[in-house]
Amino acid sequence: MSKQVENVRLHEIAHARAGDKGNRSNISLIPYNPAIYDCLLDQITEARVLDLFKKKGASKVTRYELPNLPALNFVIDDVLEGGVNSALNLDQHGKTLSFFLLTLLVKVPADLYKSKKN
Amino acid sequence: MVSSVVHIGCGAGFSGDRVDAAIPVVATLAKKEGPKYLIFETLAERTLALAQKHRRKDPSHGYSPFLESYIRPILKKCHECGIKIVSNFGAANPKGGAIKIAEIAKETGCNDIKIAIVEGDDLLQIMSGADIQNHPTIEGLDIGDNEVLAANAYLGARPIAEALQKGADVVVVGRCTDPALVLGPLIKEFSWAENDWSKLAAGTMAGHLLECGGQVTGAYFADPGYKDVPNLANVGFPLAEVKSDGTLIITKAENTGGLVSAQTVKEQLLYEIHDPENYYTADVILDISKVEVTEVGLDRVEVSGANGKPRPDTLKATVSIDGGWMGEAEMSYAGPNALKRARLAIDVLKSRYRDIGTNYPIRFDILGTMSVHSGDNEDITSSHSYPEDGDYRIRVATCGHEKEVIERINQEVLSLYCSGPAAGGGFRQHLTDQVQTASILVDREKIRPKVNFLTGNV
């Protein structure tokens, strides 16, 4: 039996918030439907997130898992182009970066995706 | 007698937060039984260096410039209802802040108010600039031999608890950890021991959830159609109900907008957290990796499962040094073929800057295409397609120590009015005094917080 899979933007299935400390950003990633956590775990890897933010100077991504919430927390080094005190980017805190993470595509079983959308 | 529930509300989550948010929080707290507290968190990393500059110009200044606008609307009601106020709005001059509050108390008819001052965070009082420069940097820039404008250690919750124990109605702190504003009152009320790590962790987590004000009650959260928030314009600020065993419920002020849900709490729980198992504070290392979040009623969320590990032997301190100047200048191009005109403007500027011969970093944006999400040197318009017609705005940003060079870079954008592509309009520029910060670790034994009370007539 083959399960139907949909390719959707993270924004459809999860929410996120960015915070800054120095030249480092952390972005939480929280699925609306806890059953989708495993999809995130499989597909939103450190390598993929590093690849997304490399153009902004990201040097390293560390992913922390919080299965009880459930949520993932990405810590992205050197992504703030100097950080709040020296970045030339309009968004010196990187507050908008959570919604850049949410542009990544992810494959989810159609039944889980629909359950979020009711 | 140990109280069963302590109620703590938050009236501001950063310096510059809404000045009227505390009013409904105070109205809600006033109806509660038992110990009641109101905190204001108003001190970001850079704020202290700016405050230090103000103090150098005028020794009576250097506390939060927002202090009066936060305190004046609520001081009398708090005093009448037994709501104690704890805040770091002392910034670089807690005593100056306390004197200001005493003045406001007098003007608003609050008699016999006890105002405590917590000091001891200012490293420049206990070590030389050279000593500070010798500390290795753990975060941010190398200090090098740059003049230290300000250096402040993050104090913990103990001196706040001590001030409250001695009867303070208002506690004015300079630099302390943000969660200490909440943990201090809990230590005072519940007599939590210095090594009761799980309780200290629960109290620290309560503080972490409250310290950003509306960020746990639906602000910094709304995403229409995905995460809808009722009446965001009047978002209610948060309150925590904490029991002596560390049980914690997050709720919000009555008769306000916003919401408290599992989602809002999860987002704030992870805000500015790196390793969830090791969130370092002066009082405890907080581990939130096993935390669970449960909706237990309308706008009521229980948060449980915080663990604690022994506090570190060092305290974090933020060191501020002069960061030179930042220049920003903008000009708009709109209507037919606007994108090409905007790009031409940038080509003209690049050529002009080559002729000037500056080696300062310069960033170019076209607002209306990808900007905040792009890298400093990314050529957005060649890799993405955007409409040629539109409403675009070029932006040039630079930084460096020579003010004249920064001014010249901005001025070249201004000159586009008459010497650039057709129909450039709406020029604006900024020249900003920059402060750079670095974090160092300081031996805990060297830091001796002091609690004093404002005495005598002001």
XYZ file of C-alpha atoms in Angstrom:
576
model
C 0.000 0.000 0.000
C 1.550 3.303 -0.975
C 0.767 6.278 1.211
C -0.041 9.557 -0.443
C 2.617 12.169 0.247
C 2.425 15.930 -0.204
C 5.330 18.280 -0.738
C 4.566 21.434 1.270
C 6.349 24.427 2.686
C 7.227 24.124 6.368
C 5.023 27.155 6.934
C 1.959 24.974 6.232
C 2.722 22.505 9.005
C 4.890 24.241 11.597
C 5.571 27.540 13.328
C 8.877 29.047 14.367
C 10.468 31.873 16.374
C 13.942 33.362 16.070
C 16.059 34.774 18.887
C 19.558 36.265 18.846
C 22.631 36.264 21.050
C 25.726 37.904 19.625
C 26.314 36.614 16.104
C 24.255 33.479 16.696
C 20.598 32.877 16.003
C 18.348 30.205 17.394
C 15.174 29.247 15.600
C 12.588 26.963 17.132
C 10.492 24.786 14.853
C 7.196 23.539 16.276
C 4.737 21.340 14.344
C 1.044 22.238 14.597
C 0.275 18.530 14.659
C 2.619 16.600 17.000
C 2.342 13.580 14.674
C 4.361 15.525 12.106
C 7.384 15.772 14.426
C 8.967 12.642 12.959
C 8.815 14.118 9.450
C 10.683 17.165 10.701
C 13.187 14.975 12.491
C 13.879 13.028 9.293
C 13.937 15.891 6.831
C 14.934 19.161 8.515
C 18.526 18.199 9.133
C 21.452 20.332 10.295
C 22.928 20.073 6.799
C 19.783 21.355 5.107
C 19.458 24.295 7.461
C 23.137 25.157 7.061
C 22.709 25.059 3.311
C 19.753 27.484 3.532
C 21.635 30.014 5.659
C 25.111 29.626 4.140
C 24.662 32.711 1.956
C 24.337 34.762 5.133
C 27.624 33.459 6.491
C 26.306 30.615 8.658
C 29.256 28.435 9.662
C 27.592 25.738 11.739
C 24.129 24.474 12.646
C 23.355 22.478 15.792
C 19.950 20.861 16.082
C 18.460 20.094 19.493
C 15.487 17.758 19.857
C 12.647 18.310 22.333
C 10.321 15.337 21.803
C 8.035 16.221 24.743
C 6.859 19.520 23.257
C 7.483 18.354 20.467
C 9.849 20.816 18.817
C 13.276 21.242 17.276
C 15.688 24.052 18.134
C 18.280 25.123 15.571
C 21.311 27.093 16.714
C 22.964 28.780 13.741
C 26.469 30.219 14.219
C 27.690 33.394 12.473
C 24.402 33.884 10.611
C 23.738 37.444 11.783
C 26.500 39.106 9.763
C 27.981 40.582 12.931
C 24.852 40.600 15.075
C 22.771 43.345 16.580
C 25.701 45.681 17.167
C 27.325 45.635 13.763
C 25.247 43.935 11.068
C 24.569 46.034 7.974
C 21.408 44.026 7.326
C 18.245 45.985 8.169
C 17.223 43.131 10.449
C 20.206 43.133 12.780
C 18.574 40.716 15.238
C 17.625 38.225 12.542
C 14.050 38.329 13.830
C 12.684 37.637 10.342
C 14.811 34.511 9.843
C 12.213 32.186 11.372
C 10.046 32.747 8.317
C 13.010 32.060 6.030
C 13.369 28.650 7.665
C 9.648 28.115 7.040
C 10.264 28.315 3.261
C 11.928 24.868 3.233
C 9.931 22.135 1.534
C 8.994 18.986 3.368
C 7.257 15.773 2.365
C 4.391 14.847 4.682
C 1.789 12.079 4.573
C -1.360 13.639 3.154
C -3.545 12.442 6.051
C -1.385 14.237 8.653
C -1.265 17.401 6.600
C -5.022 17.405 6.152
C -5.592 16.809 9.832
C -3.935 20.148 10.557
C -5.994 21.921 7.944
C -9.167 20.162 9.176
C 3.844 31.180 56.881
C 4.681 30.007 53.397
C 2.193 31.255 50.837
C 0.459 28.722 48.632
C 0.488 30.683 45.360
C 2.596 33.642 44.298
C 1.263 35.832 41.482
C 3.796 37.635 39.309
C 2.924 39.852 36.362
C 5.135 41.442 33.750
C 4.678 45.055 32.662
C 7.424 45.405 30.035
C 9.496 42.956 28.013
C 12.121 45.345 26.657
C 13.204 48.930 26.896
C 10.705 50.608 24.606
C 7.794 48.250 25.270
C 4.232 49.573 25.643
C 3.963 52.041 28.516
C 0.340 51.163 29.322
C 0.629 47.364 29.293
C 1.130 47.164 33.062
C -2.201 48.813 33.897
C -4.427 45.747 33.230
C -1.758 43.507 34.784
C -1.951 45.537 37.988
C -5.771 45.515 37.885
C -5.661 41.704 37.647
C -3.040 41.302 40.361
C -5.002 43.598 42.691
C -7.806 41.014 42.902
C -5.486 38.151 43.890
C -4.908 36.837 47.370
C -1.398 36.346 48.708
C 1.930 37.757 47.548
C 1.797 39.799 44.335
C 4.608 41.138 42.204
C 5.042 43.197 39.069
C 8.269 43.070 37.063
C 9.594 45.245 34.255
C 12.455 43.946 32.078
C 13.984 46.942 30.324
C 17.668 46.238 29.804
C 19.004 44.832 26.536
C 22.701 44.111 25.937
C 23.435 47.506 24.424
C 21.166 49.554 26.660
C 23.663 49.715 29.498
C 26.440 51.270 27.428
C 24.076 54.027 26.302
C 22.933 54.490 29.907
C 26.564 54.735 31.027
C 27.105 57.504 28.480
C 24.122 59.401 29.880
C 25.457 59.023 33.386
C 28.849 60.424 32.382
C 27.146 63.488 30.979
C 24.896 63.905 34.029
C 25.524 61.857 37.202
C 21.825 61.904 38.097
C 20.956 60.096 34.837
C 21.818 56.648 33.542
C 18.715 54.761 34.683
C 16.144 53.640 32.094
C 14.746 56.624 30.204
C 11.395 54.793 30.272
C 11.316 54.398 34.056
C 8.931 57.246 34.674
C 6.501 56.285 31.914
C 6.309 52.740 33.294
C 6.102 53.619 36.969
C 3.924 56.706 37.157
C 0.631 55.102 35.935
C 0.784 52.177 38.364
C 2.834 53.112 41.429
C -0.023 54.279 43.637
C -2.282 51.341 42.838
C 0.578 48.898 43.437
C 1.359 50.513 46.750
C -2.295 50.423 47.841
C -2.767 46.791 46.850
C 0.516 45.437 48.189
C 1.968 44.699 44.765
C 5.759 44.795 44.962
C 7.693 46.045 41.962
C 10.977 44.516 40.788
C 12.860 45.822 37.778
C 16.269 46.227 36.193
C 15.421 49.756 35.079
C 18.242 50.999 37.307
C 20.544 50.339 34.320
C 23.810 52.238 34.904
C 22.450 54.144 37.896
C 20.078 52.173 40.171
C 20.357 54.816 42.896
C 19.391 57.549 40.435
C 16.408 55.434 39.383
C 15.404 54.920 43.004
C 15.547 58.678 43.641
C 13.315 59.257 40.622
C 10.800 56.689 41.908
C 10.800 58.368 45.320
C 9.960 61.661 43.607
C 7.091 60.050 41.709
C 5.899 58.405 44.944
C 5.791 61.779 46.645
C 3.959 63.427 43.767
C 1.370 60.660 43.555
C 0.793 60.450 47.295
C 2.422 57.089 48.051
C 3.555 57.424 51.635
C 6.148 55.302 53.402
C 7.298 53.514 50.312
C 10.469 51.469 50.761
C 12.744 51.532 47.744
C 15.683 49.134 47.603
C 18.729 49.501 45.384
C 20.698 46.447 44.250
C 24.224 47.278 43.128
C 27.437 45.423 42.545
C 27.054 44.521 38.883
C 29.364 47.297 37.640
C 32.770 45.699 37.017
C 34.446 49.075 36.529
C 33.909 49.683 40.259
C 35.959 46.634 41.212
C 38.522 46.178 38.448
C 40.429 48.278 35.968
C 39.674 48.526 32.275
C 42.917 46.636 31.655
C 41.789 43.786 33.929
C 38.569 43.578 31.982
C 40.407 43.590 28.645
C 42.452 40.611 29.864
C 39.377 38.388 30.138
C 38.909 36.154 27.096
C 35.743 36.816 25.128
C 33.168 34.005 25.036
C 30.727 35.745 22.698
C 30.976 38.783 20.462
C 34.053 40.789 19.505
C 37.521 40.716 20.995
C 37.824 43.608 23.413
C 41.461 44.206 22.480
C 42.784 47.446 23.923
C 39.591 49.356 23.184
C 38.305 51.616 25.932
C 35.688 49.849 28.037
C 32.539 52.006 28.073
C 30.642 49.718 30.407
C 31.117 46.275 31.925
C 28.409 44.667 33.999
C 28.001 41.216 35.470
C 24.626 39.507 35.441
C 23.618 39.306 39.102
C 21.345 36.515 40.256
C 18.121 36.445 42.245
C 19.570 36.338 45.779
C 20.098 40.090 46.302
C 16.566 40.742 45.000
C 15.184 38.207 47.495
C 17.255 39.868 50.236
C 15.839 43.308 49.392
C 12.292 41.934 49.509
C 12.998 40.101 52.763
C 14.048 43.428 54.257
C 10.693 44.910 53.336
C 11.231 46.572 49.959
C 8.137 47.730 48.072
C 10.199 48.510 44.989
C 13.513 46.878 44.038
C 15.685 48.743 41.541
C 18.421 46.628 39.971
C 21.028 47.378 37.343
C 22.235 44.366 35.374
C 20.825 41.046 36.544
C 19.716 37.963 34.658
C 16.233 38.565 33.299
C 14.703 35.502 35.039
C 16.126 36.724 38.380
C 13.420 39.408 38.418
C 10.904 36.568 38.900
C 13.076 34.084 40.777
C 13.980 36.687 43.433
C 10.380 37.098 44.652
C 9.863 33.303 44.588
C 12.976 32.693 46.697
C 11.747 35.285 49.181
C 8.227 33.815 49.408
C 9.123 30.126 49.394
C 12.535 30.227 51.095
C 14.004 28.023 48.370
C 17.506 26.919 49.316
C 20.588 27.906 47.329
C 21.035 24.323 46.174
C 17.393 23.381 45.599
C 18.176 23.141 41.898
C 14.847 21.813 40.644
C 12.847 24.593 42.334
C 15.314 27.260 41.237
C 15.010 25.830 37.746
C 11.201 26.062 37.844
C 11.398 29.669 39.042
C 13.956 30.504 36.370
C 11.720 28.990 33.722
C 8.821 31.124 35.018
C 11.070 34.154 34.680
C 12.182 33.162 31.202
C 8.550 32.858 30.099
C 7.547 36.236 31.586
C 10.593 38.339 30.809
C 9.589 39.245 27.251
C 6.134 40.468 28.189
C 3.584 39.882 25.430
C 5.808 37.399 23.620
C 4.166 34.603 25.634
C 0.622 35.951 25.250
C 0.243 36.210 21.497
C 2.597 39.042 20.560
C 5.501 38.342 18.165
C 3.322 35.372 17.204
C 0.394 36.313 14.976
C 0.428 34.923 11.418
C -3.013 35.564 9.900
C -4.814 32.419 8.782
C -2.244 30.248 10.555
C -1.837 31.662 14.048
C -4.626 34.150 14.634
C -4.537 36.333 17.723
C -7.627 38.151 18.999
C -7.277 41.903 19.589
C -3.505 42.039 19.156
C -3.639 45.828 19.466
C -4.484 45.401 23.142
C -2.485 42.269 23.829
C -2.604 41.395 27.529
C 0.710 40.976 29.293
C 1.446 37.766 31.172
C 1.029 36.629 34.731
C 2.506 33.546 36.323
C 0.984 31.612 39.214
C 3.699 29.678 40.990
C 3.370 27.237 43.862
C 6.042 26.350 46.395
C 6.774 23.045 44.648
C 7.551 24.966 41.446
C 4.239 24.202 39.737
C 3.691 26.936 37.196
C 0.730 28.310 35.263
C 1.064 31.060 32.681
C -1.965 33.266 32.116
C -2.601 36.904 31.171
C -4.208 40.115 32.338
C -8.025 40.213 32.411
C -10.028 42.180 29.829
C -7.220 42.281 27.278
C -6.482 40.862 23.846
C -3.978 38.203 22.939
C -4.026 34.569 24.014
C -2.101 32.055 26.067
C -1.939 28.678 24.348
C 0.412 25.713 24.173
C 1.747 27.258 20.959
C 2.498 30.694 22.394
C 4.207 29.154 25.397
C 6.311 26.741 23.328
C 7.588 29.561 21.131
C 8.613 31.649 24.126
C 10.038 28.674 26.010
C 12.644 28.215 23.258
C 13.211 31.931 22.627
C 16.938 32.757 22.849
C 17.676 29.261 24.145
C 20.636 27.397 22.700
C 21.251 24.004 24.290
C 17.907 23.221 26.012
C 19.711 21.087 28.616
C 22.078 23.871 29.629
C 20.649 27.363 29.976
C 23.198 29.114 32.188
C 22.060 31.670 34.731
C 23.674 33.039 37.869
C 21.389 30.931 40.091
C 21.080 27.570 38.352
C 21.691 25.815 35.067
C 18.199 25.281 33.681
C 17.341 22.151 31.691
C 14.100 22.467 29.708
C 14.632 19.407 27.531
C 11.899 17.420 29.342
C 9.418 20.250 29.788
C 5.757 19.632 29.018
C 3.198 22.264 28.141
C -0.508 21.637 28.836
C -3.536 23.834 28.260
C -5.569 23.649 31.491
C -8.189 26.308 30.796
C -8.947 29.364 28.719
C -5.692 31.333 28.484
C -4.168 29.078 31.123
C -1.178 26.860 30.360
C 0.643 24.664 32.830
C 4.372 24.274 32.272
C 6.131 21.437 34.088
C 9.256 19.327 33.980
C 12.062 21.868 34.388
C 15.243 20.365 35.788
C 18.142 22.150 37.388
C 21.866 21.608 37.731
C 24.306 23.368 40.098
C 24.937 26.987 39.250
C 28.208 27.847 37.457
C 31.243 29.200 39.344
C 31.429 32.148 36.971
C 29.029 34.938 36.117
C 28.535 36.254 32.615
C 29.312 39.911 32.053
C 28.672 42.163 29.075
C 31.465 44.524 28.066
C 30.685 47.480 25.804
C 33.224 49.261 23.631
C 32.937 52.066 21.117
C 31.676 50.736 17.780
C 32.162 53.782 15.562
C 29.369 54.885 13.286
C 26.750 53.256 11.136
C 25.424 55.056 8.086
C 22.226 54.204 6.238
C 20.680 56.024 3.288
C 17.657 55.252 1.107
C 15.998 56.438 -2.104
C 12.834 55.230 -3.875
C 12.110 54.405 -7.521
C 8.551 53.537 -8.536
C 6.358 52.895 -11.544
C 7.375 51.674 -15.021
C 10.859 50.139 -15.217
C 11.535 51.004 -11.559
C 13.670 47.940 -10.883
C 16.128 48.803 -13.662
C 16.376 52.378 -12.421
C 17.015 51.164 -8.873
C 19.742 48.829 -10.126
C 21.292 51.610 -12.152
C 21.342 53.806 -9.030
C 23.290 51.085 -7.215
C 25.735 50.724 -10.145
C 26.317 54.485 -10.048
C 26.942 54.395 -6.299
C 29.358 51.461 -6.571
C 31.370 53.376 -9.147
C 31.382 56.511 -6.997
C 32.494 54.552 -3.913
C 35.338 52.977 -5.907
C 36.463 56.484 -6.828
C 36.312 57.620 -3.192
C 38.460 54.625 -2.366
C 36.848 53.627 0.930
C 37.537 50.183 2.325
C 34.530 50.253 4.663
C 32.045 47.424 4.120
C 29.024 48.650 2.174
C 25.791 46.741 1.772
C 23.252 47.448 -0.980
C 19.607 46.431 -0.838
C 16.631 46.923 -3.088
C 13.674 46.917 -0.708
C 10.753 45.282 -2.435
C 12.945 42.422 -3.607
C 14.519 40.061 -1.082
C 16.389 42.168 1.497
C 16.419 41.105 5.138
C 16.630 37.459 4.103
C 19.591 38.016 1.793
C 23.305 37.965 2.535
C 25.519 41.059 2.580
C 27.050 40.241 -0.790
C 24.200 38.434 -2.458
C 23.048 39.717 -5.854
C 19.311 39.200 -5.417
C 17.995 40.606 -8.667
C 20.136 38.383 -10.867
C 19.099 35.136 -9.193
C 15.404 35.843 -8.653
C 12.836 37.385 -10.906
C 10.943 40.421 -9.678
C 8.564 42.648 -11.678
C 10.326 45.403 -13.634
C 7.487 47.768 -12.705
C 6.969 48.284 -9.004
C 7.699 50.368 -5.945
C 11.329 49.805 -5.000
C 13.665 51.476 -2.554
C 17.431 51.259 -2.586
C 19.266 51.170 0.717
C 22.967 51.633 1.388
C 24.447 50.681 4.771
C 27.999 51.031 6.012
C 29.980 51.258 9.235
C 33.363 52.490 10.396
C 35.130 54.805 12.784
C 35.606 57.903 10.617
C 32.387 59.890 10.760
C 33.310 61.993 7.713
C 33.663 58.903 5.532
C 30.273 57.590 6.639
C 28.713 60.980 5.968
C 30.278 61.017 2.492
C 28.877 57.567 1.712
C 25.389 58.712 2.752
C 25.779 61.965 0.829
C 26.382 60.073 -2.422
C 22.869 58.609 -2.074
C 21.461 62.099 -1.517
C 23.201 63.323 -4.675
C 21.174 60.806 -6.709
C 18.317 63.319 -6.522
C 19.874 65.407 -9.284
C 22.686 63.185 -10.524
C 21.169 59.692 -10.556
C 18.589 57.805 -12.646
C 15.191 59.328 -13.450
C 12.722 60.144 -10.695
C 14.531 59.093 -7.535
C 12.585 60.357 -4.523
C 12.059 60.089 -0.792
C 15.667 60.253 0.385
C 16.223 59.522 4.084
C 19.438 58.952 5.986
C 20.593 57.888 9.429
C 23.903 58.224 11.184
C 24.016 56.091 14.317
C 26.513 56.018 17.145
C 27.423 52.328 17.534
C 28.288 50.301 20.607
C 29.909 46.889 20.310
C 29.535 44.278 22.995
C 31.434 41.215 24.099
C 30.657 38.657 26.787
C 33.198 37.506 29.348
C 33.079 35.204 32.363
C 34.000 36.580 35.777
C 34.811 34.664 38.938
C 31.644 34.642 41.063
C 33.637 35.361 44.226
C 34.696 38.738 42.883
C 31.128 39.953 42.551
C 29.598 41.191 45.800
C 26.044 42.429 45.298
C 24.911 45.052 47.795
C 21.394 45.886 48.909
C 20.748 49.403 50.148
C 17.605 51.352 50.892
C 16.937 54.875 49.813
C 16.910 56.910 52.995
C 16.115 60.473 53.972
C 14.080 63.066 52.195
C 14.470 63.322 48.469
